[in-house]
Amino acid sequence: MPQNHFRQFIVFATVLIVSEVATAVLFQSSMAASEEFHKYALQNNQQTYTQWFRDVIRNSTEEAHPQVLEFSQQALKEGPSKQVLSDWDLLRHSIDLNKPDREVFTLLAEKLSLKKELCRYILLDTELANILESPSILQNCPQRAQPLPQHLDEQLEPTDLLVVDGKIFTKSQLPQKLVEGTYHWEIISNRYEDRHFVGTAAEFVKQKFYLQAWVSGDCRDYKLNYKNLTAPPQFEVYFSKTCVNPGIPPEKTFSSWASEHKPLLWGLGILAAGLAVAPLKNKTLVVTSP
């Protein structure tokens, strides 16, 4: 299962465990005005997709990935080496890290005295300093930090989330500095499908993302492209303040189609009647007695 689909599955499964009855989560149609969308969500006390994603990830009870645990044990046996660092970099970019993963990597970096890797995670998530055996090792981290590009926030809409190596930030709370190097970046949006990128902050700023809308179609005929949508009542799509529909549209029947296309059916009926009468116009009707 692709990693982004796996994450969506974990998020969804956690929601089901936490709450059997949940208020529908709102996705935004690409045609909907953002201001109206958020005003509607606030007035109706509904979570948007980004709010839901953030809260579920924060409250997740996930454990560290098996690959991370296996790698950490192997790295402790082998000690620091170019191969270990290469494998570490590859692993970090090939899976969606969660908080337990970052905790394992932080402790591993401390055990192996890899100060750059250690500072990497501490600058990304300052709370990780609380799990260290010797916090004094962090004294040189400020010198390793690099300011993030000034225009990084332009990749985000006001309510988008930026996920950096599994750590979630809102647009107004982006980190100011990080250790130089590559990261796994994700943009989480109410309007567009999740976007993923692996690279440096400078490369991320220059990246041109293709924007694939969560919702295709309009209020009357649409599709929500959420890949792991297995509980339709949990989700709704906002088109306008007068049109908020279930995540999965009701099944189309002939009667519903006919109801929506009455003018077309009337026109076809009149046309059919006209075609049936036309051949009789120049005919003489003869009635013979038996």
Coordinates of C-alpha atoms in Angstrom, one line a residue:
M1 CA 0.0 0.0 0.0
P2 CA 1.5 3.4 -1.0
Q3 CA 2.6 5.4 2.1
N4 CA 0.3 8.3 1.6
H5 CA -2.7 5.9 1.3
F6 CA -1.4 4.0 4.4
R7 CA -1.4 7.3 6.3
Q8 CA -4.9 8.1 5.2
F9 CA -6.0 4.6 6.3
I10 CA -4.4 5.1 9.8
V11 CA -6.0 8.5 10.2
F12 CA -9.4 7.2 9.3
A13 CA -9.1 4.1 11.5
T14 CA -8.1 6.2 14.5
V15 CA -11.2 8.4 14.0
L16 CA -13.4 5.3 14.1
I17 CA -11.8 4.2 17.3
V18 CA -12.0 7.6 19.0
S19 CA -15.6 8.3 18.2
E20 CA -18.4 6.1 16.9
V21 CA -20.6 9.1 16.1
A22 CA -18.7 12.0 14.7
T23 CA -19.7 15.3 13.1
A24 CA -19.2 15.2 9.4
V25 CA -15.8 16.5 8.3
L26 CA -15.9 19.1 5.5
F27 CA -14.1 19.0 2.2
Q28 CA -14.1 22.1 0.1
S29 CA -15.1 22.1 -3.6
S30 CA -12.6 23.8 -5.8
M31 CA -15.4 26.2 -6.9
A32 CA -16.3 27.2 -3.3
A33 CA -15.2 30.5 -1.8
S34 CA -12.8 29.9 1.1
E35 CA -14.2 32.6 3.3
E36 CA -17.7 31.2 3.0
F37 CA -16.5 27.6 3.5
H38 CA -14.8 28.5 6.8
K39 CA -17.7 30.7 7.9
Y40 CA -20.0 27.8 7.4
A41 CA -17.8 25.4 9.3
L42 CA -17.5 27.8 12.2
Q43 CA -21.2 28.5 12.3
N44 CA -22.1 24.8 12.3
N45 CA -19.3 23.7 14.6
Q46 CA -17.9 21.3 11.9
Q47 CA -14.3 20.3 11.5
T48 CA -12.6 21.0 8.1
Y49 CA -10.4 18.3 6.6
T50 CA -7.2 20.0 7.7
Q51 CA -8.5 20.4 11.3
W52 CA -9.5 16.8 11.4
F53 CA -6.2 15.6 10.0
R54 CA -4.2 17.7 12.5
D55 CA -6.2 16.6 15.6
V56 CA -6.2 12.9 14.7
I57 CA -2.5 12.8 14.0
R58 CA -1.8 14.6 17.3
N59 CA -4.0 12.2 19.2
S60 CA -2.7 9.1 17.3
T61 CA -1.7 6.1 19.3
E62 CA 0.5 4.8 16.5
E63 CA 3.8 3.1 17.4
A64 CA 7.1 3.6 15.6
H65 CA 7.2 1.9 12.2
P66 CA 8.9 -1.6 12.2
Q67 CA 11.4 -0.4 9.6
V68 CA 12.5 2.4 12.0
L69 CA 12.9 0.1 15.0
E70 CA 14.8 -2.5 12.9
F71 CA 17.1 0.1 11.5
S72 CA 17.8 1.7 14.9
Q73 CA 18.9 -1.7 16.3
Q74 CA 21.1 -2.4 13.3
A75 CA 22.7 1.1 13.5
L76 CA 23.4 0.6 17.2
K77 CA 25.3 -2.6 16.4
E78 CA 27.2 -1.2 13.4
G79 CA 27.9 2.3 14.8
P80 CA 28.0 5.5 12.7
S81 CA 29.2 5.0 9.1
K82 CA 28.5 6.4 5.7
Q83 CA 26.3 3.5 4.9
V84 CA 24.2 3.9 8.1
L85 CA 23.7 7.6 7.3
S86 CA 22.8 6.8 3.8
D87 CA 20.2 4.2 4.9
W88 CA 18.9 6.6 7.5
D89 CA 18.3 9.3 4.9
L90 CA 16.6 6.9 2.6
L91 CA 14.3 5.5 5.3
R92 CA 13.4 9.0 6.5
H93 CA 12.2 9.9 3.0
S94 CA 10.5 6.7 2.1
I95 CA 8.0 6.5 4.9
D96 CA 5.6 9.0 6.6
L97 CA 7.3 9.6 9.9
N98 CA 5.1 9.8 13.1
K99 CA 6.1 11.1 16.5
P100 CA 7.3 7.8 17.8
D101 CA 9.6 7.5 14.7
R102 CA 11.1 10.9 15.5
E103 CA 11.6 9.9 19.1
V104 CA 13.5 6.8 18.1
F105 CA 15.7 8.7 15.7
T106 CA 16.4 11.4 18.3
L107 CA 17.5 8.8 20.9
L108 CA 19.5 7.0 18.2
A109 CA 21.3 10.2 17.2
E110 CA 22.2 10.8 20.8
K111 CA 23.5 7.3 21.3
L112 CA 25.7 7.5 18.2
S113 CA 26.8 11.1 19.0
L114 CA 25.5 12.3 15.6
K115 CA 25.0 15.9 16.6
K116 CA 23.7 17.1 13.2
E117 CA 21.0 14.5 13.1
L118 CA 20.1 15.2 16.8
C119 CA 19.8 18.9 16.1
R120 CA 17.7 18.2 13.1
Y121 CA 14.9 16.6 15.1
I122 CA 15.2 19.0 18.1
L123 CA 14.9 22.1 15.9
L124 CA 11.9 20.5 14.1
D125 CA 10.2 19.5 17.4
T126 CA 11.6 21.1 20.5
E127 CA 9.5 18.8 22.8
L128 CA 11.9 16.0 21.9
A129 CA 14.6 17.6 24.1
N130 CA 12.7 16.2 27.1
I131 CA 13.5 12.6 26.2
L132 CA 17.3 13.1 26.0
E133 CA 19.6 11.6 28.6
S134 CA 22.0 14.6 28.3
P135 CA 20.3 17.8 27.1
S136 CA 23.6 19.7 27.3
I137 CA 24.5 18.0 24.0
L138 CA 22.1 20.5 22.3
Q139 CA 24.3 23.6 23.0
N140 CA 25.6 23.8 19.5
C141 CA 22.3 23.3 17.7
P142 CA 21.6 27.1 17.2
Q143 CA 24.9 27.3 15.2
R144 CA 23.7 24.4 12.9
A145 CA 20.4 26.1 12.1
Q146 CA 19.8 27.7 8.8
P147 CA 17.0 30.3 8.2
L148 CA 14.2 29.0 6.0
P149 CA 13.6 30.8 2.6
Q150 CA 11.4 33.9 3.0
H151 CA 8.8 32.8 0.5
L152 CA 8.3 29.3 1.8
D153 CA 4.8 30.2 3.2
E154 CA 3.7 31.2 -0.3
Q155 CA 3.3 27.5 -1.1
L156 CA 0.4 27.4 1.4
E157 CA -3.1 28.8 1.6
P158 CA -4.0 30.4 4.9
T159 CA -5.6 27.2 6.4
D160 CA -3.3 24.7 4.8
L161 CA -1.0 22.5 7.0
L162 CA 2.6 21.9 6.3
V163 CA 4.0 18.5 7.5
V164 CA 7.8 18.3 7.7
D165 CA 9.2 14.8 8.4
G166 CA 5.8 14.1 10.1
K167 CA 5.7 17.3 12.3
I168 CA 2.6 19.4 11.6
F169 CA 2.7 23.2 11.3
T170 CA 0.0 25.7 10.4
K171 CA 1.0 28.5 8.1
S172 CA 1.2 31.0 11.0
Q173 CA 3.4 28.7 13.0
L174 CA 6.1 27.6 10.5
P175 CA 9.6 27.1 11.9
Q176 CA 12.0 29.9 11.3
K177 CA 15.2 27.7 11.2
L178 CA 16.1 24.1 10.4
V179 CA 19.2 22.1 10.0
E180 CA 20.4 22.1 6.4
G181 CA 19.4 19.0 4.4
T182 CA 16.6 17.2 2.8
Y183 CA 13.2 16.7 4.4
H184 CA 9.9 15.0 3.5
W185 CA 7.4 17.9 2.9
E186 CA 3.6 17.5 2.7
I187 CA 0.9 20.1 2.1
I188 CA -2.5 19.2 3.6
S189 CA -5.4 21.2 2.1
N190 CA -9.2 21.3 2.4
R191 CA -9.5 22.0 -1.3
Y192 CA -6.7 20.0 -3.0
E193 CA -5.3 16.4 -2.6
D194 CA -2.2 16.0 -0.4
R195 CA 1.0 17.1 -2.1
H196 CA 4.3 15.4 -1.3
F197 CA 7.9 16.5 -2.0
V198 CA 11.4 15.3 -0.8
G199 CA 14.1 17.9 -0.9
T200 CA 15.7 20.9 0.7
A201 CA 13.7 23.9 1.9
A202 CA 15.1 25.9 -1.1
E203 CA 13.9 23.2 -3.5
F204 CA 10.5 23.0 -1.8
V205 CA 10.0 26.8 -2.3
K206 CA 10.7 26.5 -6.0
Q207 CA 8.6 23.4 -6.5
K208 CA 5.6 23.8 -8.8
F209 CA 2.8 21.5 -7.5
Y210 CA 0.0 20.1 -9.6
L211 CA -3.2 21.0 -7.8
Q212 CA -5.6 18.0 -8.0
A213 CA -9.0 19.0 -6.4
W214 CA -10.5 16.7 -3.8
V215 CA -13.9 17.2 -5.5
S216 CA -14.6 16.9 -9.2
G217 CA -18.0 18.0 -10.6
D218 CA -20.6 20.3 -9.3
C219 CA -23.3 20.3 -6.6
R220 CA -25.6 18.1 -8.7
D221 CA -23.1 15.6 -10.0
Y222 CA -19.8 15.2 -8.2
K223 CA -17.2 12.8 -6.8
L224 CA -15.0 13.1 -3.7
N225 CA -11.6 11.7 -4.6
Y226 CA -10.6 10.7 -1.0
K227 CA -8.9 7.3 -1.5
N228 CA -9.9 5.6 1.7
L229 CA -13.5 6.8 2.0
T230 CA -15.1 3.8 3.7
A231 CA -17.7 5.6 5.9
P232 CA -19.7 8.1 3.8
P233 CA -21.6 9.7 6.7
Q234 CA -18.3 10.9 8.2
F235 CA -17.7 13.3 5.3
E236 CA -19.4 16.2 3.5
V237 CA -18.6 18.4 0.6
Y238 CA -19.2 22.1 0.7
F239 CA -20.1 23.7 -2.6
S240 CA -21.9 26.8 -1.3
K241 CA -23.9 27.8 1.8
T242 CA -27.0 26.4 0.2
C243 CA -25.4 23.2 -1.1
V244 CA -23.5 20.8 1.3
N245 CA -23.7 17.2 0.2
P246 CA -22.6 13.8 1.6
G247 CA -19.1 12.6 0.8
I248 CA -20.5 9.9 -1.4
P249 CA -23.4 11.0 -3.6
P250 CA -26.6 8.9 -3.4
E251 CA -26.8 6.3 -6.2
K252 CA -28.3 7.6 -9.4
T253 CA -31.6 6.0 -10.4
F254 CA -33.7 6.5 -13.6
S255 CA -36.4 8.3 -11.6
S256 CA -33.9 10.8 -10.1
W257 CA -32.3 11.3 -13.5
A258 CA -35.7 11.8 -15.0
S259 CA -36.6 14.3 -12.3
E260 CA -33.5 16.4 -13.0
H261 CA -34.0 16.3 -16.8
K262 CA -37.7 16.9 -17.2
P263 CA -37.3 19.6 -19.9
L264 CA -35.2 17.2 -22.0
L265 CA -37.7 14.4 -21.6
W266 CA -40.6 16.7 -22.6
G267 CA -38.7 17.8 -25.6
L268 CA -37.9 14.2 -26.6
G269 CA -41.5 13.2 -26.1
I270 CA -42.8 16.0 -28.4
L271 CA -40.1 15.1 -31.0
A272 CA -41.1 11.4 -30.9
A273 CA -44.8 12.3 -31.3
G274 CA -44.0 14.5 -34.2
L275 CA -41.9 11.8 -35.9
A276 CA -44.7 9.3 -35.4
V277 CA -47.4 11.6 -36.9
A278 CA -45.3 12.9 -39.9
P279 CA -45.7 9.7 -42.1
L280 CA -49.5 9.9 -41.8
K281 CA -49.9 13.5 -43.0
N282 CA -50.1 12.6 -46.7
K283 CA -51.8 9.3 -46.3
T284 CA -55.5 8.6 -47.0
L285 CA -57.2 6.6 -44.4
V286 CA -59.6 4.0 -46.0
V287 CA -62.1 2.1 -43.8
T288 CA -63.6 -1.0 -45.4
S289 CA -66.7 -2.8 -44.1
P290 CA -66.2 -6.4 -43.1

